[in-house]
Amino acid sequence: MNVLERVRSIVGAAAPPEADRASFEKAVRPASDARHGDYQANGCMALGKSLGRPPRELATELAGRLELEPLAGPAVPAGPGFLNIRLHDDFIAAQLSQMLGDERLGLEPRAKPATVVIDFSSPNVAKPMHVGHLRSTIIGDSLARILTALGHRVIRDNHLGDWGSQFGMILWGWKTARDQAAYDADPVSELARLYRLAQDRIKGGDSAVETAARSETAKLHAGDPENRALWREFMPHALHALAAIYERLGVKFDVQLGESFYDDRLAGVVDDLTRAGLAVESEGAIVVFVEGTEAPFIVRKTDGAFTYATTDLATIAYRAAEWAPDHVLYVVDHRQGDHFKQLFEVARKWGYRDVELAHVAFGTILGPDRRPFKTRDGDVVGLESLLDEATTRARSVIDENSPELDLAERERIAEVVGTGAVKYADLSQNRISDYVFDWNKMMAMNGNTATYLQYAYARIQSIFRKGDTSPEPLREHPPVIVLSHPAERGLGIRLLRLPEVLELAAYERKPNILTDHLFELANAFSTFFEGCPVLKADSPERRQSRLALCDLTARTLKKGLGMLGIDVVDRM
Ligand code: ARG
């Protein structure tokens, strides 16, 4: 059950007629101070202001009308005019008991699922994936997992940049500087080398290379047989390398429709916009003017080439026709904010008004010097080497802590802990902000890290091993949950919050809301474990109840981490 939702609807039903019900309900929040209650209803404060009445008076009247039984006792007016609501221990205990037998841990099936397309990862192929691609990939993956768990219909679309100017650069390199033997041995690295060669020359001011590369791209798009054949030759290698990274990260897509897929629809988009009077000619280009933004939105350049923007418009039309989504989320670097603002505006004018188009933006990963994360030679850090290093670091910790485990198991744990640490460090940040990549912090055993949560999970498994018992009987015949110690209650209330936390994370499109919750849960578990003996509890009833709390905590950690794309291990 989503307890917050339930409390909100009770408060909403009792709201004064002058109140806007939706915002009055939204003003019910988890309490900021657990000593006074579990939830807090703040709606009377704003209402008091707009009615010119003392909020405290409104709160007292509201308290009299609230029907909180059997969830909670009477609400208590406090402070300038909010209400404290404290759930009954019996209610918490009964919910926890029910959760034990429930695989979904309290998540309810959805009456009205939404269809959500998530455009994420979307790297430009044929160049090596680097740390900048990490964020879109794992934030998008996590949002897809959260929305799926909440019962929505999710389409994961990897909108590959497989048709852009990088191919012109590679084609130029191929024709002028390729090392055939190197290509035969390792096509992906040779293509990357050619790409870097062209890039260096262009950056160094070599305009001949720039012109040549641009003309190779134009020829490719115009259907030049040689360039098309080379493109078809290069693509599978590039896709293969990408697939290996996705496999390692445990990331899957439903469709992988790159920019090239939309190529033959672009002319139609421009015609359509022109016919509708939205696109006009300006200085030889075809553009859409968008109010409030300076540069026009170019859909066809003076040389006749279509743009990133044209492709994005064609993609919107395709997705709308194919899936009729309610939402399309673009998990893309915040630097593309202006592009998306214009794109969404043009799409609305073009007729796509029923679908929410949203830019789920994120900041930059910084190195220890607080500048974009680079290797010592100034290259952007490659994703693969980053994951390798994470695994190596995790491995040395595991070798030290658990030398008794066999080699294969230590290797597997190191991969789970290493990639988990990298993903979690990213997902636990408010995605809007930049963050500093810090190995020591992200693998700390104590703190808001995946390692800490994975360790809490493994510790619970070891409690069951030590007690020579298993959680299955507890799930089949849930015991009475005893909340006699404040730490038991503190843990219990957090266990109940998973559904509401996930709704909030989905609403804000912020996985860090989930990581914060899991961190709090692990801390609550730690307090519980220090204060409440489990295997040595003073009665069999208490022992069963505490084992049940252990099991619920482990399952919540596993499910929650799973929604971040992070695995758990039974020992570490
Ligand atoms: N390939 C682009 C880049 O690497 C990101 C694409 C994002 N998705 C989109 N529909 N524009 O910058």
XYZ file of C-alpha atoms and ligand atoms in Angstrom:
584
model
C 0.000 0.000 0.000
C 1.136 3.535 -0.705
C 0.571 4.972 2.779
C 1.327 8.550 1.783
C -1.312 8.352 -0.977
C -3.807 6.955 1.512
C -3.157 9.714 4.057
C -3.337 12.298 1.288
C -6.717 11.159 0.114
C -8.100 11.159 3.659
C -6.817 14.684 4.204
C -8.087 15.721 0.777
C -11.571 14.421 1.542
C -11.689 16.549 4.699
C -10.210 19.659 3.096
C -12.208 22.890 3.525
C -14.278 23.707 0.414
C -12.136 26.777 -0.324
C -8.979 24.672 -0.672
C -7.586 23.481 -3.973
C -7.813 19.774 -3.298
C -4.791 18.676 -5.329
C -2.369 21.087 -3.719
C -3.890 20.501 -0.308
C -3.192 16.787 -0.722
C 0.289 17.424 -2.008
C 1.040 19.412 1.116
C 0.929 16.140 3.067
C 4.529 14.975 3.410
C 6.611 12.554 5.398
C 7.380 14.267 8.704
C 10.627 16.174 8.874
C 11.066 15.228 12.517
C 10.132 11.632 13.354
C 9.656 12.459 17.033
C 6.372 14.247 16.365
C 4.834 11.916 13.852
C 5.236 10.035 10.613
C 3.420 12.414 8.278
C 2.692 16.065 8.349
C -0.223 17.910 6.716
C 0.851 21.445 5.848
C -2.047 22.570 3.662
C -3.630 24.891 6.243
C -0.681 27.241 6.202
C -1.094 28.384 2.592
C -4.877 28.262 2.888
C -4.829 30.407 6.019
C -2.843 33.002 4.169
C -5.222 33.136 1.210
C -8.357 33.181 3.413
C -6.912 35.631 5.882
C -7.545 33.246 8.773
C -5.104 31.916 11.371
C -3.715 28.626 9.985
C -3.672 27.107 13.447
C -7.434 27.554 13.688
C -7.985 25.899 10.309
C -5.680 23.059 11.344
C -7.637 22.476 14.547
C -10.919 22.372 12.612
C -9.423 20.012 10.051
C -8.119 17.723 12.789
C -11.667 17.403 14.077
C -12.948 16.274 10.666
C -10.159 13.802 9.798
C -11.067 10.116 9.694
C -7.663 8.527 10.098
C -8.677 5.269 11.782
C -7.523 2.523 11.466
C -4.284 3.988 10.050
C -3.507 6.542 12.693
C -4.747 8.217 15.844
C -6.094 11.792 15.956
C -3.997 14.353 14.115
C -2.300 16.867 16.386
C -2.152 20.574 15.444
C 1.329 21.969 15.916
C 3.584 24.905 15.151
C 2.110 27.762 13.149
C -0.621 25.532 11.719
C 0.278 22.082 10.510
C -0.947 18.678 11.634
C 1.156 15.806 12.880
C -0.038 12.342 12.016
C 1.335 9.284 13.715
C 0.559 5.834 12.331
C -0.662 3.211 14.789
C 1.911 0.555 15.613
C -0.763 -2.087 14.943
C -1.292 -0.711 11.482
C 2.438 -0.707 10.678
C 2.810 -4.231 12.043
C -0.134 -5.552 10.029
C 1.186 -3.947 6.835
C 4.633 -5.448 7.383
C 3.138 -8.869 7.947
C 1.267 -8.565 4.687
C 4.403 -7.419 2.872
C 6.212 -10.573 3.915
C 4.051 -12.694 1.675
C 3.981 -10.139 -1.121
C 6.589 -10.369 -3.850
C 5.838 -6.805 -4.890
C 6.619 -5.481 -1.392
C 3.532 -3.337 -1.255
C 3.586 -1.977 -4.809
C 0.061 -2.155 -6.143
C -0.935 -2.879 -9.735
C -1.737 0.263 -11.635
C -5.243 1.160 -12.700
C -4.105 3.453 -15.505
C -0.582 2.712 -16.738
C 1.059 5.408 -18.816
C 3.110 4.720 -21.942
C 6.554 6.232 -21.573
C 9.258 6.312 -24.239
C 12.712 6.813 -22.754
C 15.353 8.098 -25.142
C 18.615 7.361 -23.364
C 22.271 6.475 -23.827
C 22.099 7.505 -27.504
C 25.854 7.830 -28.058
C 27.421 8.836 -31.319
C 28.717 5.518 -32.554
C 32.069 4.674 -34.062
C 33.806 6.741 -31.468
C 34.748 5.113 -28.185
C 32.166 5.471 -25.388
C 33.478 7.663 -22.639
C 32.511 8.661 -19.154
C 30.107 11.318 -20.469
C 27.912 8.560 -21.873
C 27.650 6.925 -18.493
C 25.121 9.302 -17.046
C 22.522 9.091 -19.769
C 22.885 5.325 -19.884
C 22.478 4.608 -16.198
C 20.021 7.382 -15.323
C 17.838 6.341 -18.260
C 18.111 2.682 -17.338
C 17.181 3.384 -13.743
C 14.161 5.495 -14.696
C 13.036 2.718 -17.032
C 13.293 0.190 -14.212
C 11.457 2.404 -11.714
C 8.616 3.180 -14.123
C 8.306 -0.475 -15.083
C 8.159 -1.494 -11.415
C 5.362 1.037 -10.928
C 3.371 -0.700 -13.630
C 3.850 1.679 -16.552
C 4.455 0.615 -20.133
C 8.016 1.612 -20.946
C 9.764 1.687 -24.328
C 13.517 1.991 -24.076
C 14.906 3.576 -27.193
C 18.592 4.030 -27.905
C 18.590 6.910 -30.368
C 22.067 6.239 -31.728
C 24.023 8.972 -33.424
C 24.871 6.702 -36.340
C 24.592 9.131 -39.218
C 26.480 12.196 -38.146
C 29.596 14.105 -39.052
C 31.863 11.670 -37.212
C 31.394 9.335 -40.181
C 32.689 11.967 -42.548
C 35.792 12.217 -40.389
C 36.231 8.477 -40.283
C 35.659 8.188 -44.030
C 38.295 10.846 -44.657
C 40.701 8.962 -42.350
C 39.899 5.662 -43.991
C 40.643 7.003 -47.437
C 43.840 8.821 -46.519
C 45.459 7.191 -43.501
C 44.114 3.746 -42.719
C 46.259 0.941 -41.403
C 44.602 -2.098 -42.968
C 46.383 -4.633 -40.774
C 45.358 -2.744 -37.643
C 41.778 -2.574 -38.905
C 41.714 -6.314 -39.627
C 42.995 -7.048 -36.147
C 40.765 -4.630 -34.226
C 38.385 -2.586 -36.371
C 36.924 -0.540 -33.539
C 40.247 0.824 -32.291
C 41.447 1.573 -35.794
C 38.250 3.516 -36.536
C 38.663 5.362 -33.257
C 42.255 6.193 -34.194
C 41.145 7.553 -37.585
C 38.424 9.579 -35.924
C 40.900 11.083 -33.458
C 43.350 11.804 -36.253
C 40.743 13.788 -38.175
C 39.590 15.511 -35.014
C 43.133 16.559 -34.086
C 43.797 17.897 -37.551
C 40.554 19.856 -37.591
C 41.124 21.209 -34.091
C 44.627 22.211 -35.173
C 43.044 24.434 -37.793
C 43.455 22.243 -40.883
C 40.525 23.516 -42.901
C 41.262 21.200 -45.839
C 40.530 18.191 -43.620
C 37.437 19.871 -42.296
C 36.107 20.501 -45.788
C 37.012 17.008 -46.939
C 35.321 15.391 -43.958
C 32.215 17.462 -44.464
C 32.049 16.467 -48.086
C 32.404 12.791 -47.140
C 29.412 13.154 -44.814
C 27.413 14.871 -47.550
C 28.275 12.122 -50.027
C 27.227 9.484 -47.510
C 23.871 11.160 -47.017
C 23.398 11.695 -50.756
C 23.752 7.960 -51.334
C 27.295 7.751 -52.723
C 27.757 3.974 -53.218
C 31.308 3.808 -51.877
C 30.546 5.725 -48.685
C 27.315 3.862 -48.104
C 29.137 0.556 -48.477
C 31.821 1.644 -46.028
C 29.183 2.837 -43.569
C 27.480 -0.564 -43.781
C 30.875 -2.187 -43.252
C 31.753 -0.072 -40.167
C 28.402 -0.134 -38.386
C 28.306 -3.748 -37.189
C 31.733 -3.377 -35.574
C 30.667 -0.221 -33.778
C 27.394 -1.807 -32.646
C 29.191 -4.871 -31.444
C 31.503 -2.822 -29.230
C 28.538 -0.933 -27.802
C 26.646 -4.131 -27.105
C 29.562 -5.401 -25.021
C 29.419 -2.336 -22.783
C 25.644 -2.549 -22.406
C 25.954 -6.197 -21.524
C 28.482 -5.396 -18.846
C 26.293 -2.632 -17.456
C 23.193 -4.839 -17.622
C 21.405 -2.288 -19.805
C 18.824 -3.376 -22.378
C 16.814 -1.575 -25.024
C 13.503 -2.377 -26.657
C 14.455 -0.563 -29.821
C 17.664 0.862 -31.103
C 16.596 3.197 -33.863
C 19.455 5.471 -34.698
C 19.423 8.692 -36.660
C 20.002 6.783 -39.914
C 16.619 5.110 -39.506
C 14.879 8.453 -40.002
C 16.895 9.558 -43.033
C 14.200 8.975 -45.632
C 11.570 10.781 -43.564
C 13.417 14.081 -43.236
C 12.362 15.687 -46.519
C 8.743 14.899 -45.628
C 9.104 16.634 -42.263
C 10.385 19.817 -43.883
C 7.611 19.739 -46.529
C 5.008 19.250 -43.873
C 6.279 22.100 -41.721
C 6.473 24.354 -44.768
C 2.958 23.505 -45.883
C 1.679 24.203 -42.387
C 3.292 27.618 -42.584
C 5.566 26.878 -39.653
C 8.831 26.627 -41.545
C 9.996 29.477 -43.740
C 13.011 30.297 -45.835
C 15.597 32.470 -44.194
C 18.959 33.310 -45.724
C 18.797 30.203 -47.894
C 17.975 27.844 -45.045
C 14.587 26.528 -43.947
C 13.863 27.422 -40.360
C 11.142 27.632 -37.757
C 11.122 30.751 -35.641
C 10.374 30.056 -32.016
C 9.223 32.843 -29.733
C 11.465 33.533 -26.816
C 14.583 31.998 -28.325
C 17.177 33.857 -30.287
C 18.450 31.470 -32.940
C 15.869 30.009 -35.322
C 15.367 26.250 -35.378
C 17.067 25.115 -38.589
C 15.475 22.127 -40.303
C 17.361 22.409 -43.591
C 20.682 24.110 -43.999
C 21.693 26.340 -46.924
C 23.594 23.431 -48.505
C 20.415 21.350 -48.389
C 21.516 19.157 -45.493
C 19.002 18.173 -42.846
C 19.957 18.565 -39.206
C 19.918 16.932 -35.781
C 16.733 18.946 -35.253
C 15.012 17.576 -38.373
C 15.823 14.062 -37.231
C 14.425 14.728 -33.769
C 11.170 15.977 -35.319
C 10.899 12.898 -37.517
C 11.533 10.797 -34.420
C 8.688 12.452 -32.527
C 6.307 11.733 -35.409
C 7.446 8.118 -35.593
C 7.152 7.493 -31.863
C 3.708 9.095 -31.715
C 2.450 6.918 -34.563
C 4.099 3.747 -33.293
C 3.392 3.855 -29.543
C 1.078 6.810 -28.822
C 3.095 7.648 -25.719
C 1.868 9.830 -22.873
C 5.436 10.904 -22.096
C 8.730 10.952 -23.956
C 11.764 11.446 -21.733
C 15.038 12.599 -23.264
C 17.843 11.720 -20.880
C 20.462 14.052 -22.290
C 23.229 16.364 -21.060
C 21.957 19.725 -19.801
C 23.991 21.523 -22.454
C 21.385 20.501 -25.007
C 18.682 22.359 -23.073
C 18.109 25.017 -25.710
C 17.777 22.448 -28.464
C 15.080 20.596 -26.563
C 13.225 23.729 -25.613
C 12.935 24.662 -29.280
C 12.234 21.114 -30.389
C 9.331 20.731 -27.963
C 7.874 24.079 -28.929
C 8.017 23.272 -32.645
C 6.544 19.826 -32.029
C 3.603 21.336 -30.177
C 2.936 23.760 -33.008
C 3.192 20.876 -35.409
C 0.344 19.193 -33.542
C 1.938 17.007 -30.874
C 0.100 18.452 -27.920
C -1.164 15.355 -26.154
C 2.232 13.965 -25.348
C 4.487 15.337 -22.651
C 7.987 15.852 -24.069
C 10.522 16.269 -21.273
C 14.234 16.895 -21.177
C 15.618 14.898 -18.254
C 18.822 16.870 -17.999
C 21.983 16.058 -16.088
C 25.266 17.744 -15.213
C 28.877 16.896 -15.926
C 31.173 14.374 -14.241
C 34.208 16.239 -12.929
C 37.693 15.011 -12.139
C 39.506 15.642 -8.853
C 40.551 19.056 -10.229
C 36.831 19.911 -10.574
C 37.164 20.122 -14.348
C 35.528 17.663 -16.785
C 36.971 14.246 -16.000
C 40.027 13.553 -18.217
C 42.870 11.024 -18.231
C 46.409 12.112 -17.551
C 47.047 12.736 -21.259
C 43.957 14.897 -21.457
C 41.683 12.368 -23.166
C 38.151 11.908 -21.914
C 38.100 8.848 -19.705
C 36.966 5.733 -21.591
C 34.030 3.891 -20.113
C 35.578 0.483 -20.406
C 38.787 1.352 -18.593
C 36.741 3.047 -15.900
C 34.740 -0.110 -15.244
C 37.931 -2.167 -15.293
C 39.489 0.025 -12.680
C 36.363 -0.124 -10.518
C 36.465 -3.908 -10.641
C 40.156 -4.046 -9.820
C 39.699 -1.777 -6.826
C 36.734 -3.791 -5.586
C 38.735 -6.961 -6.067
C 41.535 -5.869 -3.777
C 39.057 -5.059 -0.998
C 37.396 -8.441 -1.393
C 40.711 -10.306 -1.488
C 41.541 -8.671 1.780
C 38.182 -9.170 3.506
C 37.202 -12.591 2.224
C 40.270 -14.602 1.183
C 38.334 -17.798 1.943
C 36.055 -17.403 -1.100
C 37.158 -19.117 -4.286
C 38.637 -17.132 -7.130
C 35.648 -17.224 -9.484
C 33.348 -16.019 -6.749
C 35.673 -13.201 -5.762
C 35.809 -12.139 -9.399
C 32.048 -12.121 -9.702
C 31.621 -10.148 -6.481
C 34.244 -7.647 -7.635
C 32.335 -6.988 -10.861
C 29.042 -6.509 -8.981
C 30.632 -4.273 -6.344
C 32.772 -2.332 -8.838
C 30.095 -1.499 -11.395
C 27.607 -0.989 -8.569
C 29.862 1.628 -6.993
C 30.242 3.545 -10.246
C 26.517 3.489 -10.994
C 25.479 4.395 -7.476
C 27.929 7.292 -7.214
C 26.224 8.763 -10.231
C 22.616 7.946 -9.400
C 22.890 9.196 -5.815
C 23.597 12.717 -7.046
C 20.847 15.123 -7.833
C 21.142 14.607 -11.587
C 21.023 18.334 -12.355
C 24.316 18.999 -10.590
C 27.856 18.282 -11.682
C 29.687 15.862 -9.429
C 33.275 14.985 -8.657
C 34.319 11.450 -9.484
C 36.048 10.139 -6.361
C 37.119 6.495 -6.130
C 37.613 6.455 -2.368
C 34.278 7.987 -1.601
C 32.329 5.793 -3.972
C 33.697 2.525 -2.583
C 33.533 3.424 1.078
C 32.040 0.681 3.236
C 30.372 3.369 5.306
C 28.426 6.153 3.741
C 25.917 6.623 0.980
C 27.425 4.062 -1.381
C 26.351 0.907 -3.165
C 29.035 -0.959 -1.229
C 27.426 -0.019 2.078
C 23.993 -1.170 0.905
C 25.338 -4.362 -0.658
C 27.149 -5.045 2.559
C 23.959 -4.554 4.590
C 22.262 -7.056 2.291
C 25.080 -9.600 2.645
C 25.090 -9.148 6.400
C 21.417 -10.061 6.570
C 22.071 -13.190 4.517
C 24.771 -14.122 6.995
C 22.330 -13.724 9.902
C 20.120 -16.361 8.295
C 23.141 -18.588 7.650
C 24.331 -18.228 11.218
C 20.886 -18.975 12.606
C 20.734 -21.973 10.294
C 17.353 -20.814 9.098
C 15.800 -19.492 5.927
C 13.312 -16.707 5.255
C 10.883 -18.836 3.193
C 8.755 -20.066 6.121
C 8.409 -16.470 7.335
C 7.077 -15.485 3.929
C 4.656 -18.379 3.771
C 3.359 -17.973 7.314
C 4.072 -14.386 8.315
C 4.565 -14.064 12.068
C 3.078 -11.290 14.186
C 5.403 -8.296 13.921
C 6.344 -6.901 17.307
C 7.295 -3.231 17.416
C 8.319 -2.945 21.038
C 11.600 -1.107 20.518
C 11.854 2.323 18.843
C 14.438 0.925 16.419
C 11.992 -1.763 15.297
C 9.359 0.849 14.622
C 11.873 3.123 12.905
C 12.881 0.332 10.568
C 9.294 -0.785 10.017
C 8.045 2.626 8.970
C 10.835 2.925 6.416
C 10.056 -0.481 4.997
C 6.513 0.703 4.355
C 7.678 3.712 2.395
C 8.998 2.000 -0.743
C 5.862 2.574 -2.874
C 5.633 6.265 -2.044
C 9.354 6.813 -2.564
C 9.207 5.203 -5.997
C 6.234 7.334 -7.020
C 8.117 10.415 -5.984
C 11.310 9.356 -7.765
C 9.281 8.692 -10.922
C 7.405 11.972 -10.641
C 10.608 13.983 -10.232
C 12.540 11.674 -12.558
C 15.254 11.504 -9.933
C 16.806 8.189 -8.943
C 18.601 9.918 -6.060
C 15.262 10.004 -4.231
C 15.451 6.216 -4.211
C 19.134 6.073 -3.219
C 18.472 8.444 -0.301
C 15.690 6.200 0.871
C 17.790 3.043 0.643
C 20.583 4.738 2.542
C 18.158 5.751 5.289
C 16.783 2.245 5.340
C 20.243 0.734 5.751
C 20.968 3.194 8.553
C 17.692 2.306 10.250
C 18.650 -1.332 9.916
C 22.014 -0.679 11.466
C 20.395 1.061 14.469
C 17.957 -1.824 14.765
C 20.723 -4.404 14.599
C 22.713 -2.670 17.313
C 19.727 -2.263 19.622
C 17.749 -5.436 19.003
C 19.348 -8.888 19.225
C 17.921 -11.057 16.457
C 19.114 -14.637 16.844
C 19.467 -14.136 20.583
C 16.152 -12.353 21.061
C 14.541 -12.990 24.435
C 11.480 -14.816 23.112
C 10.736 -16.972 20.069
C 8.049 -14.454 19.002
C 10.549 -11.611 19.037
C 13.112 -13.690 17.195
C 10.625 -14.500 14.430
C 9.480 -10.911 14.203
C 13.038 -9.612 13.992
C 14.032 -12.182 11.419
C 11.016 -11.033 9.422
C 12.212 -7.419 9.614
C 15.642 -8.610 8.447
C 14.089 -10.396 5.490
C 11.980 -7.389 4.494
C 15.021 -5.135 4.719
C 17.103 -7.442 2.530
C 14.342 -7.768 -0.045
C 13.766 -4.029 -0.135
C 17.484 -3.390 -0.580
C 17.663 -5.945 -3.354
C 14.595 -4.634 -5.146
C 15.636 -1.016 -4.681
C 19.181 -1.595 -5.868
C 17.711 -3.606 -8.744
C 15.854 -0.483 -9.844
C 19.197 1.288 -9.972
C 20.575 -1.511 -12.135
C 22.741 -2.745 -9.247
C 23.030 -6.356 -8.105
C 23.558 -7.813 -4.658
C 25.689 -10.763 -3.504
C 25.119 -13.127 -0.610
C 28.593 -12.658 0.800
C 31.296 -10.114 0.308
N 23.656 11.478 -29.966
C 23.433 12.666 -29.199
C 24.725 13.088 -28.514
O 25.580 12.256 -28.267
C 22.382 12.495 -28.127
C 21.031 12.155 -28.662
C 19.957 12.387 -27.651
N 18.650 12.067 -28.140
C 17.942 12.799 -29.012
N 16.792 12.353 -29.420
N 18.388 13.952 -29.460
O 24.873 14.257 -28.202
